Coordinates of C-alpha atoms and ligand atoms in Angstrom, one line a residue:
X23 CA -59.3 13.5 -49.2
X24 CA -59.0 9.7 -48.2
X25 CA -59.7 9.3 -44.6
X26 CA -57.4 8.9 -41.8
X27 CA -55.7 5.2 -41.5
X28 CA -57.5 4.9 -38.3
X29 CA -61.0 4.8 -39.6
X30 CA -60.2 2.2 -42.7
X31 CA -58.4 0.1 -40.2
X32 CA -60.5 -3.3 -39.9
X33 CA -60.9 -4.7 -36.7
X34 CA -60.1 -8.3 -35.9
X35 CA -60.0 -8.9 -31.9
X36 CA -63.7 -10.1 -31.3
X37 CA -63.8 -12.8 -33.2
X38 CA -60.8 -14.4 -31.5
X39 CA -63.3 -15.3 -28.0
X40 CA -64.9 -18.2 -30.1
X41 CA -61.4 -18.8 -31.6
X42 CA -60.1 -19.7 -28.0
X43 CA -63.3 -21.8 -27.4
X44 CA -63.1 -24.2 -30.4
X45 CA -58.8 -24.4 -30.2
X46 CA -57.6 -27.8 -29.9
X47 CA -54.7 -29.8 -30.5
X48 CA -55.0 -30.7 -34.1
X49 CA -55.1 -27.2 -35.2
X50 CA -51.9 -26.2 -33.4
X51 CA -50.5 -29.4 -34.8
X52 CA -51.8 -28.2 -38.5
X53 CA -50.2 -24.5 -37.9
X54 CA -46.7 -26.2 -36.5
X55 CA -47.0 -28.0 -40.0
X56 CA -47.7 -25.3 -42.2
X57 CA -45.4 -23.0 -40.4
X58 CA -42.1 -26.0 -40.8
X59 CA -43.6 -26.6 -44.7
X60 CA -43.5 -23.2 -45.8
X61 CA -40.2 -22.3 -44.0
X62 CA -38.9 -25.7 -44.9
X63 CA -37.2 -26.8 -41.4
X64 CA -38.2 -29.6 -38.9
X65 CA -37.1 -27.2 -35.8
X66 CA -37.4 -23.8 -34.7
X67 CA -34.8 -24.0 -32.3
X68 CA -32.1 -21.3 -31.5
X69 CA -34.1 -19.2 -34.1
X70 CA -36.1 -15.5 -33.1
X71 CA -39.7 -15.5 -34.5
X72 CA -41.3 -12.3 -34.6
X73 CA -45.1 -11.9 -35.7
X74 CA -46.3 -8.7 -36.6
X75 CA -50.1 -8.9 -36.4
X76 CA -50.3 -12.1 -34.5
X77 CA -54.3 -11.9 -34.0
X78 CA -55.6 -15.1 -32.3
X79 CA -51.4 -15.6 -31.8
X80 CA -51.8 -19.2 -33.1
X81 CA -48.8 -18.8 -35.5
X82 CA -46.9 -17.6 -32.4
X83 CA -47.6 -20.7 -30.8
X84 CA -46.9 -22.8 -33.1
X85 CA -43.4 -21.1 -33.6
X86 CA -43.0 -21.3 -29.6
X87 CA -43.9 -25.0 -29.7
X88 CA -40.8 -25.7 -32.6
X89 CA -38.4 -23.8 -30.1
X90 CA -38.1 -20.3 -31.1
X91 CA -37.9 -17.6 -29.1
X92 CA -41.2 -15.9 -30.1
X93 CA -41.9 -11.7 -29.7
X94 CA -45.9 -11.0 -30.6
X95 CA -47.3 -8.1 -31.2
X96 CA -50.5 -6.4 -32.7
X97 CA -52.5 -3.1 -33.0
X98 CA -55.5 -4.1 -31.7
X99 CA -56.0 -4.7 -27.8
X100 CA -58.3 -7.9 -28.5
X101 CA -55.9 -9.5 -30.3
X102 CA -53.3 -8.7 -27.9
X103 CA -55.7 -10.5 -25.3
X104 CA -55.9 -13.6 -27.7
X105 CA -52.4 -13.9 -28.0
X106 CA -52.1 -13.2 -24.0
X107 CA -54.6 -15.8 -23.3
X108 CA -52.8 -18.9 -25.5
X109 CA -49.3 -17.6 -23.6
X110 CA -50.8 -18.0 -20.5
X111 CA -52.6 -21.5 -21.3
X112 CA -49.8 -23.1 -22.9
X113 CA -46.9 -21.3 -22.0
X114 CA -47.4 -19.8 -18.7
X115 CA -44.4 -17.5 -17.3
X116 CA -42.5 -18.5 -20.1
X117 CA -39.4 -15.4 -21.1
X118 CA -39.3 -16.2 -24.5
X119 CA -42.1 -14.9 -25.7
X120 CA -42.9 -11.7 -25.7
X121 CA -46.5 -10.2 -26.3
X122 CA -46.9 -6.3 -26.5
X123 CA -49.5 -4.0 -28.5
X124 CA -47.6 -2.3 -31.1
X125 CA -47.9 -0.9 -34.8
X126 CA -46.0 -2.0 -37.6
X127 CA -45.9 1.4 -38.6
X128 CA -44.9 2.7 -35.5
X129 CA -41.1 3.5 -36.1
X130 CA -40.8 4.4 -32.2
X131 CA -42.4 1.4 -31.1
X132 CA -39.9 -0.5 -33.7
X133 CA -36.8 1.2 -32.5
X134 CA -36.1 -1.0 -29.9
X135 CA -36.2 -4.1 -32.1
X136 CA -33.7 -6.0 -33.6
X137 CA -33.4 -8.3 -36.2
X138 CA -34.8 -11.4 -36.3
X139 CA -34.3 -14.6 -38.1
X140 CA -38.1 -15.2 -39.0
X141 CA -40.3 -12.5 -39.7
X142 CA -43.6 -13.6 -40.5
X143 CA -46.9 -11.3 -41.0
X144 CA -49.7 -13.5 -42.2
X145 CA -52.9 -11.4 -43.7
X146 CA -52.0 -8.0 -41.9
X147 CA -49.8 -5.2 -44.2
X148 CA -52.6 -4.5 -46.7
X149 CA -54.6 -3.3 -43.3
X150 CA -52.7 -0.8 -42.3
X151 CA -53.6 1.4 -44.5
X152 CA -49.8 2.2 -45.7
X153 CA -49.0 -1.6 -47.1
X154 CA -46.1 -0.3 -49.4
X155 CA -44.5 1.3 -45.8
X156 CA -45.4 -1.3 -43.7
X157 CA -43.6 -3.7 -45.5
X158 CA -40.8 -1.7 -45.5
X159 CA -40.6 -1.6 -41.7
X160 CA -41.2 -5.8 -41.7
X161 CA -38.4 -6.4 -44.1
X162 CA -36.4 -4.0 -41.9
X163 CA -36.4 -6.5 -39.2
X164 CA -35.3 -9.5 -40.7
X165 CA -31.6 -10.3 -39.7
X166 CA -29.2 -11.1 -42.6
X167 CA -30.2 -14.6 -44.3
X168 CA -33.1 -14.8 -42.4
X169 CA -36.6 -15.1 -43.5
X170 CA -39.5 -12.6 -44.3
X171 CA -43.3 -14.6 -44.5
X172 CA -45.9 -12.9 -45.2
X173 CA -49.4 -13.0 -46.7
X174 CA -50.9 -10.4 -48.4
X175 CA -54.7 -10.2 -49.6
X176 CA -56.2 -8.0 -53.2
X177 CA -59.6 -7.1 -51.9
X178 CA -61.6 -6.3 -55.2
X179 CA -64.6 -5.0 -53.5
X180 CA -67.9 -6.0 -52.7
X181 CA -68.3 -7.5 -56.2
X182 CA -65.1 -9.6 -56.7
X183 CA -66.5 -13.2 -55.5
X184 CA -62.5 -13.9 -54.9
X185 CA -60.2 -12.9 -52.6
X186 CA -56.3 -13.0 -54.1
X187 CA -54.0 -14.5 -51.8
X188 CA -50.1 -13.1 -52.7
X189 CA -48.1 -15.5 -50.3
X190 CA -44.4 -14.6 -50.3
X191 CA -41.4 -16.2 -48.5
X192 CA -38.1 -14.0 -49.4
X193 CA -35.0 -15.3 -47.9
X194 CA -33.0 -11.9 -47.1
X195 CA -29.3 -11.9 -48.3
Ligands
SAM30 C1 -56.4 -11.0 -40.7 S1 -55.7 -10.7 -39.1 C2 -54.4 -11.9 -39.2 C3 -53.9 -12.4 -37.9 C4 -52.8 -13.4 -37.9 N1 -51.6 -12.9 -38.5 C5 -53.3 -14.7 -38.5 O1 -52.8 -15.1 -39.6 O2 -54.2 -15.3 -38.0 C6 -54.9 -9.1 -39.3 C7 -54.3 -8.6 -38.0 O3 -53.5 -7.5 -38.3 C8 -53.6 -6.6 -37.2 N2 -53.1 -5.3 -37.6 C9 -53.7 -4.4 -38.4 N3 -53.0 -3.3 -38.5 C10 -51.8 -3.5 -37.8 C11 -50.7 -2.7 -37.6 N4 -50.5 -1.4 -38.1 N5 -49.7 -3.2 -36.8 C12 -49.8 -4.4 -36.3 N6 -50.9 -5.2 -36.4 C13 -51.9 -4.7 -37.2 C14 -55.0 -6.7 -36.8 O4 -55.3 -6.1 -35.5 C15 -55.3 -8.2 -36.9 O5 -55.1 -8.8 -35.7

């Protein structure tokens, strides 16, 4: 019997301390340019920006930084922190953006969301332990013509030398 999700969940929210220590402007600059590369716009502005599984939350800053209105969230209460901590320093008080600790595969938690225009889960499906259903739920929350961005990793074991990156940005019709 494969073992519950919680036990092949990985954990993430340590590392993020000495994250926050070595964060300077050049890598927010770097995210802001892969983030307006990959999604192909100069601006954020006017558009919602939701990041399911936003770890250090750097992506969520960057999106915050282009204009969006930015809601955050993450399983793990480290992360949460991270993400917490880079609101506070760089966008202290600020309404829009949200940070909560959630689960993609929570459908209560997800009730009360609604569609946004960018939907963007870097590196965090294949974690859950249900990818094929957590990805459901993300594409779920994309609003008509908007934008699903996610990153999603083959691990081949301890004796693959490799991990496969499958990057995917679907424009929802
Ligand atoms: C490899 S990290 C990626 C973090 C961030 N997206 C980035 O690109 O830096 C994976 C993240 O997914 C989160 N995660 C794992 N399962 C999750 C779930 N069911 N719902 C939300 N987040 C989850 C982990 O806590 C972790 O912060």
């Amino acid at each position: 019997m494969p073992p519950p999700i919680k036990d092949i969940r990985f954990s993430f929210g340590k590392n993020w301390s000495a994250f926050l220590e070595t964060l300077n402007e050049e890598r927010i600059v770097e995210a802001e340019s892969s983030l307006k590369s990959m999604l192909g716009v100069s601006t954020l502005a006017g558009k919602s920006f939701l990041d399911i599984g936003s770890g250090s939350g750097l992506f969520s800053l960057a999106a915050k930084r282009l204009g969006a209105t930015v809601h955050s969230f993450d399983y793990d209460a480290d992360s949460v922190a991270c993400t917490e901590t880079l609101k506070t320093r760089y966008f202290p008080g600020d309404l829009s953006w949200t940070v909560e600790q959630g689960s993609i595969l929570d459908l209560k938690f997800l009730e009360r969301f609604s569609p946004h225009d960018v939907v963007y889960s870097w590196g965090v499906l294949h974690h859950t332990g249900q990818m094929w259903n957590a990805l459901e739920q993300a594409a779920s929350l994309v609003k008509p013509g908007g934008a699903l961005f996610i990153a999603l990793y083959n691990d081949q074991g301890l004796r693959s030398k490799f991990w496969w990156v499958i990057k995917r940005f679907i424009l929802l019709k």
